[in-house]
Short mmCIF file of C-alpha atoms and ligand atoms in Angstrom, two decimals:
data_model
loop_
_atom_site.label_atom_id
_atom_site.label_comp_id
_atom_site.label_asym_id
_atom_site.label_seq_id
_atom_site.Cartn_x
_atom_site.Cartn_y
_atom_site.Cartn_z
CA MET A 1 -0.08 0.07 0.06
CA ARG A 2 1.25 3.45 -0.68
CA PRO A 3 0.05 6.20 1.79
CA ILE A 4 0.54 9.12 -0.44
CA THR A 5 -1.73 7.43 -3.35
CA LEU A 6 -4.18 6.72 -0.70
CA PHE A 7 -4.22 10.40 0.52
CA ALA A 8 -4.51 11.87 -3.00
CA ALA A 9 -7.27 9.57 -3.85
CA ALA A 10 -9.18 10.35 -0.77
CA ALA A 11 -8.81 14.22 -1.63
CA THR A 12 -9.89 13.86 -5.24
CA CYS A 13 -12.99 11.82 -3.71
CA ALA A 14 -13.96 14.51 -1.19
CA LEU A 15 -17.11 15.32 -2.84
CA ALA A 16 -18.10 11.69 -3.25
CA VAL A 17 -17.23 10.94 0.23
CA ALA A 18 -19.86 13.27 1.65
CA THR A 19 -22.62 10.90 -0.10
CA MET A 20 -20.88 7.63 -0.10
CA ALA A 21 -18.37 5.55 1.98
CA GLN A 22 -16.15 7.53 4.24
CA VAL A 23 -12.44 6.79 2.98
CA GLY A 24 -8.93 7.62 4.43
CA PRO A 25 -7.32 6.88 7.67
CA VAL A 26 -9.45 5.23 10.29
CA THR A 27 -8.48 5.90 14.20
CA VAL A 28 -7.49 2.69 15.71
CA THR A 29 -6.25 1.78 19.43
CA ALA A 30 -3.02 0.45 20.33
CA ALA A 31 -3.12 -3.73 20.30
CA ALA A 32 -0.46 -6.44 20.51
CA THR A 33 -2.17 -10.03 19.98
CA PRO A 34 0.02 -12.83 21.25
CA PHE A 35 0.12 -16.24 19.39
CA THR A 36 2.50 -19.18 19.43
CA LEU A 37 4.07 -20.97 16.35
CA GLY A 38 5.85 -24.16 17.55
CA LYS A 39 8.11 -23.13 20.30
CA LEU A 40 8.14 -19.28 19.22
CA LYS A 41 6.14 -16.49 20.76
CA LEU A 42 4.81 -14.15 18.44
CA ALA A 43 2.62 -11.04 18.66
CA ALA A 44 0.76 -9.16 15.92
CA LEU A 45 1.05 -5.42 16.29
CA ARG A 46 -1.57 -2.78 15.06
CA ASP A 47 -0.14 0.29 13.47
CA ALA A 48 -3.15 1.97 11.55
CA ALA A 49 -6.04 1.47 9.53
CA ASN A 50 -7.40 2.89 6.19
CA ILE A 51 -10.53 2.71 3.95
CA ALA A 52 -9.32 2.75 0.20
CA PRO A 53 -12.03 4.15 -2.31
CA ASN A 54 -13.18 1.63 -4.98
CA ASP A 55 -12.19 4.17 -7.51
CA ALA A 56 -10.53 1.83 -10.34
CA LYS A 57 -7.04 3.24 -9.47
CA VAL A 58 -5.98 0.51 -7.08
CA PHE A 59 -8.29 -2.71 -6.96
CA GLY A 60 -9.05 -4.40 -10.09
CA ILE A 61 -7.82 -1.75 -12.44
CA ASP A 62 -8.26 -3.80 -15.48
CA VAL A 63 -11.92 -4.75 -14.82
CA GLY A 64 -13.52 -1.76 -13.21
CA PRO A 65 -14.89 -0.67 -9.74
CA GLU A 66 -18.38 -2.57 -10.77
CA ALA A 67 -16.76 -5.84 -10.96
CA VAL A 68 -14.78 -5.10 -7.63
CA ASP A 69 -18.21 -4.09 -6.04
CA THR A 70 -19.91 -7.36 -7.10
CA VAL A 71 -16.83 -9.23 -5.41
CA LEU A 72 -17.48 -7.00 -2.27
CA ALA A 73 -21.22 -7.70 -2.23
CA ALA A 74 -20.74 -11.29 -2.56
CA ALA A 75 -18.55 -11.52 0.73
CA GLY A 76 -21.35 -9.36 2.58
CA VAL A 77 -19.35 -6.09 3.03
CA PRO A 78 -19.93 -2.68 1.91
CA THR A 79 -19.27 -1.66 -1.54
CA GLY A 80 -17.67 1.33 -2.95
CA GLN A 81 -14.62 0.87 -0.23
CA ILE A 82 -11.79 -1.63 0.56
CA SER A 83 -10.94 -1.92 4.14
CA LEU A 84 -7.01 -2.25 4.81
CA SER A 85 -5.20 -2.90 8.25
CA VAL A 86 -1.60 -1.82 8.64
CA SER A 87 -0.08 -4.43 11.16
CA ALA A 88 3.43 -5.59 11.86
CA LEU A 89 4.81 -8.85 13.54
CA LEU A 90 6.78 -9.44 16.63
CA VAL A 91 8.79 -12.68 16.65
CA ARG A 92 10.78 -13.83 19.64
CA THR A 93 13.40 -16.42 18.82
CA PRO A 94 16.19 -17.58 21.10
CA GLY A 95 18.47 -14.48 21.61
CA HIS A 96 16.60 -12.27 18.94
CA VAL A 97 13.49 -10.00 19.25
CA VAL A 98 12.62 -9.48 15.77
CA LEU A 99 10.05 -7.02 14.00
CA ILE A 100 8.88 -7.71 10.70
CA ASP A 101 7.66 -4.35 8.95
CA THR A 102 7.32 -1.02 11.16
CA GLY A 103 3.96 0.27 9.77
CA TYR A 104 3.72 3.91 9.22
CA GLY A 105 5.16 4.93 12.55
CA ALA A 106 4.48 8.34 14.03
CA PRO A 107 2.65 10.25 13.83
CA ARG A 108 0.07 8.56 11.68
CA GLY A 109 0.76 4.90 13.24
CA ILE A 110 0.56 3.85 16.80
CA LEU A 111 3.35 0.95 16.31
CA LEU A 112 5.06 1.96 19.38
CA ALA A 113 2.15 1.96 21.65
CA SER A 114 1.51 -1.57 20.51
CA LEU A 115 4.94 -2.56 21.10
CA ALA A 116 4.70 -1.30 24.73
CA GLU A 117 1.46 -3.52 24.93
CA ALA A 118 3.56 -6.30 24.22
CA LYS A 119 6.15 -5.37 26.79
CA VAL A 120 8.82 -4.65 24.37
CA ARG A 121 10.88 -1.37 24.21
CA PRO A 122 12.25 -0.32 20.97
CA ASP A 123 15.89 -0.58 22.18
CA GLN A 124 15.22 -4.51 22.79
CA ILE A 125 14.63 -4.99 18.92
CA THR A 126 17.69 -6.84 17.60
CA ASP A 127 16.42 -7.32 14.28
CA VAL A 128 13.87 -5.45 11.81
CA LEU A 129 13.07 -7.15 8.62
CA ILE A 130 11.50 -5.15 5.95
CA SER A 131 9.16 -6.47 3.42
CA HIS A 132 9.79 -3.46 0.92
CA GLY A 133 10.31 0.19 0.94
CA HIS A 134 6.74 1.70 1.27
CA GLY A 135 5.77 4.28 3.69
CA ASP A 136 3.46 2.01 5.43
CA HIS A 137 6.28 -0.73 6.03
CA VAL A 138 9.09 1.20 6.64
CA GLY A 139 7.76 4.63 8.20
CA GLY A 140 8.09 3.40 11.76
CA LEU A 141 11.93 2.87 11.33
CA VAL A 142 12.40 6.57 11.83
CA SER A 143 11.08 9.11 14.54
CA THR A 144 9.58 12.28 13.64
CA ASP A 145 12.63 14.32 14.50
CA GLY A 146 14.75 11.96 11.92
CA LYS A 147 16.28 9.42 14.42
CA PRO A 148 16.30 5.73 13.97
CA VAL A 149 13.43 4.41 16.45
CA PHE A 150 15.07 0.98 16.66
CA GLY A 151 18.90 1.79 17.40
CA ASN A 152 20.20 -1.49 18.11
CA ALA A 153 18.86 -3.45 15.53
CA SER A 154 20.03 -4.60 12.17
CA VAL A 155 17.69 -3.46 9.45
CA ARG A 156 17.40 -6.36 6.92
CA MET A 157 15.81 -6.05 3.47
CA ALA A 158 16.54 -7.46 0.12
CA ALA A 159 19.51 -5.92 -1.74
CA ALA A 160 17.23 -4.87 -4.66
CA GLU A 161 14.78 -3.28 -2.50
CA TRP A 162 17.42 -1.28 -0.73
CA ALA A 163 18.72 -0.10 -3.98
CA SER A 164 15.43 0.78 -5.01
CA LEU A 165 14.62 2.85 -1.94
CA GLN A 166 18.00 4.64 -2.10
CA SER A 167 17.20 5.60 -5.56
CA GLN A 168 14.14 7.58 -4.86
CA PRO A 169 14.98 11.31 -3.55
CA ALA A 170 11.59 11.25 -1.52
CA ASN A 171 13.46 8.79 0.99
CA ALA A 172 16.59 10.68 1.70
CA LYS A 173 15.50 11.36 5.22
CA LEU A 174 14.89 7.88 5.72
CA VAL A 175 17.99 6.68 3.85
CA ALA A 176 20.06 8.77 5.95
CA ALA A 177 18.73 7.67 9.26
CA ILE A 178 19.12 4.10 8.77
CA THR A 179 21.77 3.50 6.29
CA ALA A 180 24.43 2.53 9.10
CA GLN A 181 21.75 -0.20 10.47
CA VAL A 182 21.22 -1.40 7.10
CA ARG A 183 22.42 -4.98 6.03
CA PRO A 184 20.93 -6.06 2.73
CA PHE A 185 20.48 -9.67 1.86
CA GLU A 186 20.12 -11.68 -1.35
CA ALA A 187 16.69 -12.92 -2.38
CA GLY A 188 15.73 -16.08 -0.43
CA ALA A 189 18.53 -15.83 2.09
CA ALA A 190 18.07 -17.60 5.49
CA LEU A 191 18.64 -14.80 7.92
CA LEU A 192 18.04 -16.15 11.43
CA PRO A 193 17.75 -19.60 13.16
CA GLY A 194 13.94 -20.24 11.88
CA ILE A 195 13.55 -17.41 9.59
CA THR A 196 14.16 -17.41 5.83
CA ALA A 197 13.41 -14.53 3.40
CA VAL A 198 10.95 -15.43 0.33
CA ASP A 199 11.43 -13.96 -2.80
CA LEU A 200 8.08 -12.13 -3.65
CA ASN A 201 9.33 -9.71 -6.05
CA GLY A 202 6.66 -7.97 -8.11
CA HIS A 203 4.96 -5.43 -5.89
CA THR A 204 8.51 -3.93 -5.67
CA PRO A 205 11.83 -4.90 -7.11
CA GLY A 206 12.86 -6.58 -4.02
CA HIS A 207 9.81 -7.36 -2.37
CA SER A 208 10.25 -10.02 0.38
CA GLY A 209 8.08 -12.47 2.15
CA TYR A 210 9.51 -13.99 5.56
CA ARG A 211 9.14 -17.69 6.50
CA VAL A 212 9.13 -18.57 10.19
CA GLU A 213 9.38 -22.25 11.29
CA SER A 214 9.42 -23.99 14.46
CA ASN A 215 8.88 -27.39 15.64
CA GLY A 216 7.01 -28.35 12.31
CA LYS A 217 4.96 -25.45 12.30
CA ARG A 218 5.33 -22.85 9.57
CA LEU A 219 4.48 -19.02 8.89
CA LEU A 220 4.45 -17.10 5.90
CA VAL A 221 4.67 -13.34 6.33
CA ILE A 222 3.25 -12.15 2.71
CA GLY A 223 4.13 -8.31 3.12
CA ASP A 224 1.84 -6.91 -0.06
CA MET A 225 1.64 -9.87 -2.31
CA ALA A 226 -1.78 -9.67 -1.55
CA HIS A 227 -3.68 -6.41 -0.12
CA SER A 228 -7.61 -6.98 0.45
CA TYR A 229 -8.44 -10.34 2.04
CA ILE A 230 -11.47 -10.32 -0.07
CA VAL A 231 -10.74 -9.09 -3.44
CA SER A 232 -7.19 -10.12 -3.59
CA LEU A 233 -7.95 -13.66 -2.79
CA ALA A 234 -11.41 -13.93 -4.95
CA LYS A 235 -9.68 -12.59 -7.77
CA PRO A 236 -5.95 -12.90 -7.77
CA ASP A 237 -5.34 -12.27 -11.42
CA TRP A 238 -6.89 -8.83 -11.48
CA ALA A 239 -4.39 -6.07 -11.80
CA MET A 240 -3.54 -4.06 -8.67
CA GLY A 241 -2.50 -0.41 -9.05
CA TYR A 242 0.32 -0.40 -6.05
CA ASP A 243 2.27 -3.31 -7.94
CA ARG A 244 5.38 -2.05 -9.82
CA ASP A 245 5.12 -4.90 -12.09
CA ARG A 246 1.28 -5.64 -12.34
CA LYS A 247 1.52 -9.02 -14.55
CA LEU A 248 4.37 -10.41 -12.05
CA GLY A 249 2.48 -9.10 -9.26
CA ALA A 250 -0.72 -11.12 -10.26
CA GLU A 251 1.24 -14.43 -11.27
CA ARG A 252 2.98 -14.43 -8.09
CA ARG A 253 -0.41 -13.92 -6.21
CA ARG A 254 -2.02 -16.93 -7.72
CA THR A 255 1.07 -19.06 -7.16
CA VAL A 256 1.85 -18.29 -3.84
CA LEU A 257 -2.05 -18.34 -2.75
CA GLY A 258 -2.09 -21.72 -4.20
CA GLN A 259 1.13 -22.94 -2.32
CA LEU A 260 -0.55 -21.34 0.74
CA ALA A 261 -3.74 -23.44 0.30
CA ASP A 262 -2.05 -26.66 -0.44
CA SER A 263 0.47 -26.51 2.63
CA GLY A 264 -2.17 -25.23 5.10
CA ASP A 265 0.82 -22.89 6.60
CA LEU A 266 -0.32 -20.19 8.90
CA VAL A 267 -0.15 -16.59 7.06
CA PHE A 268 0.41 -13.06 8.33
CA SER A 269 -0.66 -10.45 6.37
CA PRO A 270 -0.06 -6.63 7.29
CA HIS A 271 -3.20 -5.44 5.59
CA PHE A 272 -5.78 -8.13 6.32
CA PRO A 273 -7.94 -7.39 9.14
CA TYR A 274 -5.98 -6.96 12.32
CA PRO A 275 -4.71 -9.26 13.78
CA GLY A 276 -3.97 -10.57 10.15
CA THR A 277 -3.36 -14.00 10.81
CA GLY A 278 -5.13 -16.94 9.36
CA HIS A 279 -5.15 -19.60 6.33
CA VAL A 280 -5.80 -19.35 2.74
CA VAL A 281 -8.50 -21.84 1.27
CA ARG A 282 -9.55 -22.37 -2.45
CA ILE A 283 -12.93 -21.33 -3.26
CA GLY A 284 -13.94 -21.64 -7.00
CA ASP A 285 -11.30 -20.51 -9.19
CA GLY A 286 -9.82 -18.22 -6.55
CA PHE A 287 -9.29 -18.23 -2.82
CA ALA A 288 -10.66 -17.04 0.46
CA TRP A 289 -9.32 -16.13 3.83
CA LYS A 290 -9.97 -18.01 7.02
CA PRO A 291 -8.73 -15.66 10.12
CA GLY A 292 -7.27 -17.59 13.01
CA MET A 293 -4.22 -17.87 15.01
CA ALA A 294 -3.39 -21.80 14.91
ZN1 ZN B 301 1.55 -2.16 2.07
#
């Protein structure tokens, strides 16, 4: 998800908002939802929530908003809008306190308040794993005064993503703040005992998922491989406006969702309804979301 696009879309739809769905940021309260994976303790951390307009600019841009509304109506949710959470995942492994993505961070996000709910201080985080360089995933790395928030942590992301992030002038403040912490990795690298990067290139050049394994249990953090638990799963082949490579993004979505449905692995999605954990199941020619924590 790209917050600037969302804000712009919300602004251009201001007139429609008065009569239709309320779109834009949604106020949320701090939350840390604990769960276990094998022998590991994890927690989903809430950062923010948004309602995106169904305006043909993001979801189903190749099929149009009426087709998207048909899918929303079939799922029994309001049409004209797509609800998206923004969450991060805390993983405690022996010797490491790992944060996967950082949300928007302050002032828009409340990640640190949710981290406090999990009884973790920012200086206790040893590793931050980044799915990709969009503001709703990396914004929390930097404080409002430009300082690193997780000062004792290694910040890990795919080398292609770090190169892409550095190449964009809008990221200059972020890059300056975190450069000393960043340790890029090659796609698919094993990063920590029980945590492996998974190449999910498509949404962005170095977009990475993360596989967490313990005692025979597996979880995949999917990053922005899918955004809407309804539309992205029911219609994985539809073009997603946020994907840098829309063809590859759609191919990746169908392939990985199929793998998740077949394996039954637990899934964590930053943008599915908080806490963002559950399973992917097949339904018709597409997929559906079964929320759950085990
Ligand atoms: Zn996103």
